[in-house]
Coordinates of C-alpha atoms and ligand atoms in Angstrom, one line a residue:
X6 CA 0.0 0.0 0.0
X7 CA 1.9 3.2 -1.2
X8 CA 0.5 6.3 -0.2
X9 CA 0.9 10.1 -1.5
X10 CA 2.9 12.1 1.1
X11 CA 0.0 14.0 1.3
X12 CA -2.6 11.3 2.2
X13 CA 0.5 10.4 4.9
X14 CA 0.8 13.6 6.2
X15 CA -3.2 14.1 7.0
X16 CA -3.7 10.7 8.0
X17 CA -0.9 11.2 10.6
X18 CA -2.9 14.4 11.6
X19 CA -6.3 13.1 11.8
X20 CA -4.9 10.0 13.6
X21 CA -3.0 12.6 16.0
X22 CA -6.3 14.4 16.4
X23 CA -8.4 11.1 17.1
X24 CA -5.6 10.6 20.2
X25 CA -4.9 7.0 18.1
X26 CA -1.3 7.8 18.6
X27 CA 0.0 4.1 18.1
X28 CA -2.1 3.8 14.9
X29 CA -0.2 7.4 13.7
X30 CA 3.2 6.8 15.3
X31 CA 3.5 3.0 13.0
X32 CA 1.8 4.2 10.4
X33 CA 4.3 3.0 7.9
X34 CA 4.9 0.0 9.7
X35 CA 1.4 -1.2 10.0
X36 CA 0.7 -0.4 6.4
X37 CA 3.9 -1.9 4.8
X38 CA 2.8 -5.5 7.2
X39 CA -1.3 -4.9 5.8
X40 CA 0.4 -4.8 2.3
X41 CA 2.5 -7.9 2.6
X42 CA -0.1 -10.0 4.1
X43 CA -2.4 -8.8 1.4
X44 CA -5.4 -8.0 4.0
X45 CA -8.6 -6.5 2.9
X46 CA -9.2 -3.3 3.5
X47 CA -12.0 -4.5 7.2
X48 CA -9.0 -6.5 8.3
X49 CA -6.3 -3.9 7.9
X50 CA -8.7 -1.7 10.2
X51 CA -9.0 -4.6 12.6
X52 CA -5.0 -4.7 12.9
X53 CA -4.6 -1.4 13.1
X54 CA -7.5 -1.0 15.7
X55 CA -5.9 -3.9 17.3
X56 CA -2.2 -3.0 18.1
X57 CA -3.6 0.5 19.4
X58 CA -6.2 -1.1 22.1
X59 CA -3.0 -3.4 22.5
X60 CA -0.4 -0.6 23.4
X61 CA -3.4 1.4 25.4
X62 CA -3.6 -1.6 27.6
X63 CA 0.4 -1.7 27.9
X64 CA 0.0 1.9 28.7
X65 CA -2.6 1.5 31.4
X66 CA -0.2 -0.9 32.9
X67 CA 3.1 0.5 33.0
X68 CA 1.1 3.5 34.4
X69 CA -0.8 1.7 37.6
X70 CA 2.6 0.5 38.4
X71 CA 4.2 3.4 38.2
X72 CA 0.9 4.7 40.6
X73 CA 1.4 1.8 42.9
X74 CA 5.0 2.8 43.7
X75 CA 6.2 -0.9 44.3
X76 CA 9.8 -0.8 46.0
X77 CA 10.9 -3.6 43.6
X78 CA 9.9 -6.0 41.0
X79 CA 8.8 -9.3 41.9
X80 CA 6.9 -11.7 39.7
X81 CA 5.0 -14.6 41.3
X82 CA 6.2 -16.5 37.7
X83 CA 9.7 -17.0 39.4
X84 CA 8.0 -17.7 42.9
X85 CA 9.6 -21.1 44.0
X86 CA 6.7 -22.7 46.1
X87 CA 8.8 -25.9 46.7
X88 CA 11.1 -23.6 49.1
X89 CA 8.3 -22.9 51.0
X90 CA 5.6 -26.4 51.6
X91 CA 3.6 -24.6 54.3
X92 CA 2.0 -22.0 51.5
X93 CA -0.8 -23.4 49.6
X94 CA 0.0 -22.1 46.1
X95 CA -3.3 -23.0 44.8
X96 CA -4.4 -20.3 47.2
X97 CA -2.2 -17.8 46.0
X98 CA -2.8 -18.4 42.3
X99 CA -6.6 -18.0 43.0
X100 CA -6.0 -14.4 44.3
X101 CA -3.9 -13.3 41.2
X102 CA -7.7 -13.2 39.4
X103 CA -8.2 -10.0 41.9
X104 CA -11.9 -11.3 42.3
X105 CA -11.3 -10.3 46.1
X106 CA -10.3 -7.3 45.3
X107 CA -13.7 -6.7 43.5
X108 CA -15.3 -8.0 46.4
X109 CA -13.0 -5.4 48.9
X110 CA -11.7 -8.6 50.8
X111 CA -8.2 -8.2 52.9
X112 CA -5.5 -10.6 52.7
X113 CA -3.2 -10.6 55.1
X114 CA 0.4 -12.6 54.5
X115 CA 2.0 -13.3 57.7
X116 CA 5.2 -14.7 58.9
X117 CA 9.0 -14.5 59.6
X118 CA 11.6 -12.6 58.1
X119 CA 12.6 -13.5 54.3
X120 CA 10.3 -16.2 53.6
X121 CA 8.8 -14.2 50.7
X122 CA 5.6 -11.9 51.8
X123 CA 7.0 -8.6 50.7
X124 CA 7.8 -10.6 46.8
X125 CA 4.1 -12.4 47.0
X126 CA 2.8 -8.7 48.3
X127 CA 4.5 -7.5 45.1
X128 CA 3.4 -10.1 42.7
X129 CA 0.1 -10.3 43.8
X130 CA -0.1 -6.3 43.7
X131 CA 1.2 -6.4 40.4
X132 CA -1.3 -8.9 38.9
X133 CA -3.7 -6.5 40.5
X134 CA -2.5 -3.7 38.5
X135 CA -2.6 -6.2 35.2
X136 CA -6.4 -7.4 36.2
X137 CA -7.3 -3.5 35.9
X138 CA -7.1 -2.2 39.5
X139 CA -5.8 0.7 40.7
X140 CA -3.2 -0.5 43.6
X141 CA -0.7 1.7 46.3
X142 CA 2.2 -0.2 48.1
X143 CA 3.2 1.4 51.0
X144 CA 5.5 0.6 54.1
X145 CA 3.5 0.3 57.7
X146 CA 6.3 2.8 59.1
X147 CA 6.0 5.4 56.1
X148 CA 2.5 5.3 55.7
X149 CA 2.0 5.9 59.9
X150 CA 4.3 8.5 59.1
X151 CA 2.5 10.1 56.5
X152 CA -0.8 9.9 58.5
X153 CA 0.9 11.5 61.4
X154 CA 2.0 14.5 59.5
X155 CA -1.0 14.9 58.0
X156 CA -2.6 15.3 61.2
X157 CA -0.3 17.4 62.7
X158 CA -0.9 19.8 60.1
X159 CA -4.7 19.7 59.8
X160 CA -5.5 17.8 56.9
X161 CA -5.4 14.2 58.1
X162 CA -9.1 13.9 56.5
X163 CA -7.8 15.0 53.0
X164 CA -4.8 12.0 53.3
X165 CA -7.3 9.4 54.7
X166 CA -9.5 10.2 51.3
X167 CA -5.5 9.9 49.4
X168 CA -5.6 6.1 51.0
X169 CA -8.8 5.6 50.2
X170 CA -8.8 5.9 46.3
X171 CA -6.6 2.9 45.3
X172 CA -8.7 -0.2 45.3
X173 CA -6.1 -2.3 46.8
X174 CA -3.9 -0.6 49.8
X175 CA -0.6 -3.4 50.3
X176 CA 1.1 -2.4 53.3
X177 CA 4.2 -3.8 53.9
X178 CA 5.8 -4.8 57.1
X179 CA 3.5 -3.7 60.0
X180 CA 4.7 -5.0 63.2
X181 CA 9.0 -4.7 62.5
X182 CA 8.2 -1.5 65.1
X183 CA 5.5 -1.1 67.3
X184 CA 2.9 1.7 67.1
X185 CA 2.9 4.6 69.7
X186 CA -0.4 5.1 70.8
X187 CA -1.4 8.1 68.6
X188 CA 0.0 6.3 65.0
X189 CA -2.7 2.7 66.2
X190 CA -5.1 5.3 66.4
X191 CA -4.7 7.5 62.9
X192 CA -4.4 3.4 61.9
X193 CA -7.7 2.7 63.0
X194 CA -9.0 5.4 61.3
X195 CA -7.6 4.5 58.2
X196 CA -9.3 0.7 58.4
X197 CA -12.4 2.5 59.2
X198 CA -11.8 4.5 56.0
X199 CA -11.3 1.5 53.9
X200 CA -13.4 -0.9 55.6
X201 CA -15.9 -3.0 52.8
X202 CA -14.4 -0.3 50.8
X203 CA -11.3 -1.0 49.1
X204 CA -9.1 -3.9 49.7
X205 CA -5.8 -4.4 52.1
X206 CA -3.3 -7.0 51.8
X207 CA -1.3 -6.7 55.0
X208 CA 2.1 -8.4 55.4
X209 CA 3.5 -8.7 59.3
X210 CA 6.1 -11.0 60.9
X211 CA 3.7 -10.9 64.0
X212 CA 0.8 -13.4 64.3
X213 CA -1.9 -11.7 64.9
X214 CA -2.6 -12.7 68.1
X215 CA 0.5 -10.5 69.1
X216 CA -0.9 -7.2 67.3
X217 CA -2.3 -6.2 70.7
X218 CA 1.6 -5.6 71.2
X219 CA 2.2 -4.1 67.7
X220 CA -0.5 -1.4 68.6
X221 CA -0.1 -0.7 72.0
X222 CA -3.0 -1.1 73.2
X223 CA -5.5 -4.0 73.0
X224 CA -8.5 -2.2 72.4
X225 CA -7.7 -0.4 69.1
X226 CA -6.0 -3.7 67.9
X227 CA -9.2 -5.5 68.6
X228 CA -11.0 -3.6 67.0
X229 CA -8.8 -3.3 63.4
X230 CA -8.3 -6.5 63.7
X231 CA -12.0 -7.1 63.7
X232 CA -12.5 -4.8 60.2
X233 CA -9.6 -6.7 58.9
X234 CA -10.8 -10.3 59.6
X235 CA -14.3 -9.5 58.8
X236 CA -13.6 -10.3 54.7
X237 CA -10.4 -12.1 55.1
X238 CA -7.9 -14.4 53.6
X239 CA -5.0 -14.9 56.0
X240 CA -2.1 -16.2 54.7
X241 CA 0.7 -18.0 57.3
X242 CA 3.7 -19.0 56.2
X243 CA 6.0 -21.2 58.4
X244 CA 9.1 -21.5 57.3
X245 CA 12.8 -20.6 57.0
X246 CA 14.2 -17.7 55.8
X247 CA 14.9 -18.4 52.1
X248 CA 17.7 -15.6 51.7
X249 CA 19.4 -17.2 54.4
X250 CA 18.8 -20.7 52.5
X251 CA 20.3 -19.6 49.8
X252 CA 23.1 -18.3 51.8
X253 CA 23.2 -21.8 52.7
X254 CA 23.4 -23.4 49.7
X255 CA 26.1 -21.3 48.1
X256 CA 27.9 -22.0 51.7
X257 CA 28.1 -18.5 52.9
X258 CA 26.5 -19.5 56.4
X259 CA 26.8 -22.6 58.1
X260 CA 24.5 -23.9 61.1
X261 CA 21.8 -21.3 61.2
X262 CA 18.9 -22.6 61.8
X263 CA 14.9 -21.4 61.0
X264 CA 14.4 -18.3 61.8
X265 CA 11.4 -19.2 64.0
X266 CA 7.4 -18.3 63.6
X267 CA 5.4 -15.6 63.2
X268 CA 6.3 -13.3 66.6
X269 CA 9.2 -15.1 67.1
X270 CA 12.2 -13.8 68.7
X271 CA 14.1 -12.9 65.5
X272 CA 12.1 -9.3 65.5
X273 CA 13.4 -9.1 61.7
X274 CA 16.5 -7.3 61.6
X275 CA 18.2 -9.0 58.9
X276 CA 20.6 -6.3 57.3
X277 CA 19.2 -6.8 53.6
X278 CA 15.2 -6.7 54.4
Ligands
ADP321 P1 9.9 -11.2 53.6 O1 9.1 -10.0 53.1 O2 9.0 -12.3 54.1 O3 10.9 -10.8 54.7 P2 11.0 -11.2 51.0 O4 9.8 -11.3 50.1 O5 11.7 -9.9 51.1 O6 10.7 -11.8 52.4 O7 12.0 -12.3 50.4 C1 13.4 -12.2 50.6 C2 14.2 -12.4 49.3 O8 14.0 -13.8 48.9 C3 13.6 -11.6 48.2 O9 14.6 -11.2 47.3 C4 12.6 -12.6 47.5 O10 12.4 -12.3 46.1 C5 13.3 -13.9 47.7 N1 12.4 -15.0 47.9 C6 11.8 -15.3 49.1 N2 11.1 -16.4 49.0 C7 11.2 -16.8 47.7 C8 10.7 -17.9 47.0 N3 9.9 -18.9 47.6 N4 11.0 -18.1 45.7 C9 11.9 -17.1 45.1 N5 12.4 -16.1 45.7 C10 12.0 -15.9 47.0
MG322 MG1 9.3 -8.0 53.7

């Protein structure tokens, strides 16, 4: 298909002015292949329509992750379940579908240090972002934080709505430090926020029996705890540290033995969290 500059030129500008910038920036491309494989004229448009929805949708994607501010990237493709028996990978390969997201269910993944919930927190967060949802991964520390600025400056209300918006709020690593009375509070207020709202996914080392101790007082735990059980899927992994396995294996360490359970005494300081 040889076109007349001109044709090319206004094409390029209606295509431009249509916002079918794909379409206008391959042009040439997408012509020269409808040419070779000899397509009629309705199924050249259907390629053409075709590889614009297709980069719109790679678009939308590379933007909600860029949104959800993920601290790395972590596929559950490279996920090695056999590393760690105690997870039930069925389970976790049902919530990639984000139907419980939908449904503004929490999950929360709980367990010792380096047996994987920050890189399932990730994964699953990312397959979130691919199933169309808007998502926001944020460290328990940061986001406490953030809340407690906000208040101290007047406009807590205004960053509650913020946390709000995303359907699915991941936050990462709640119980490494315990909560001063204030920051379990601005929490609670932020469940209540969310609550049948949007979705959580929670990671903690600390069982949740011990988040009386994470909060600092047993009322407010009871009662987030209460909002976040309500819709829940909680997640326990028992198991050892697979950094430190790995350490193992290449014979870095020798005689270190599991790291314990959820709550356990290891209080998660291992230098490359
Ligand atoms: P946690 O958040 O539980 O402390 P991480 O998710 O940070 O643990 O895992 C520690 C490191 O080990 C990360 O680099 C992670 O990608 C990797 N890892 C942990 N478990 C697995 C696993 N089962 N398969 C592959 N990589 C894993
Ligand atoms: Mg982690």
């Amino acid at each position: 298909m040889q076109i007349a500059q001109m044709t090319h030129e206004r094409l390029a500008e209606m295509l431009g002015a249509l916002k079918l910038t794909s379409m206008r920036d391959q042009l040439d491309r997408l012509l020269g292949e409808a040419a070779r494989q000899e397509l009629t004229l309705p199924d050249a448009l259907a390629m053409l329509c075709e590889r614009e929805l297709g980069r719109r949708h790679e678009r939308r994607i590379e933007m909600g992750l860029s949104i959800a501010k993920f601290p790395a990237v972590r596929e559950l493709a490279v996920f090695d379940y056999k590393a760690q028996p105690s997870l039930d990978s069925k389970q976790i390969k049902d919530l990639t579908a984000g139907r419980w997201i939908g449904l503004g269910e929490t999950v929360l993944l709980l367990g010792p240090p380096g047996v994987g919930k920050t890189h399932l927190a990730i994964g699953l967060g990312r397959a979130a972002v691919s199933a169309g949802y808007s998502v926001l991964f944020t460290q328990a520390t940061t986001l406490v934080a953030g809340l407690a600025k906000a208040h101290a400056e007047g406009r807590l209300d205004d960053k509650l709505g913020q946390l709000a918006k995303p359907k699915l709020l991941i936050i990462d690593e709640l119980g490494y430090l315990p909560f001063d009375p204030d920051a379990a509070h601005l929490f609670f207020q932020l469940v209540s926020r969310r609550y049948e709202r949007g979705s959580m996914m929670i990671t903690s080392n600390r069982a949740v029996g011990e988040w009386g101790t994470v909060f600092g007082d047993p009322v407010v735990a009871t009662a987030i705890l209460d909002r976040l059980l309500h819709h829940s899927h909680v997640i326990t992994i028992r198991g050892d540290s697979y950094r430190l396995k790995e350490k193992r294996r290449s014979g870095l360490v020798r005689g270190v033995g599991s790291v314990g359970t959820p709550g356990g005494a290891d209080g998660g300081g291992e230098a490359d969290r």
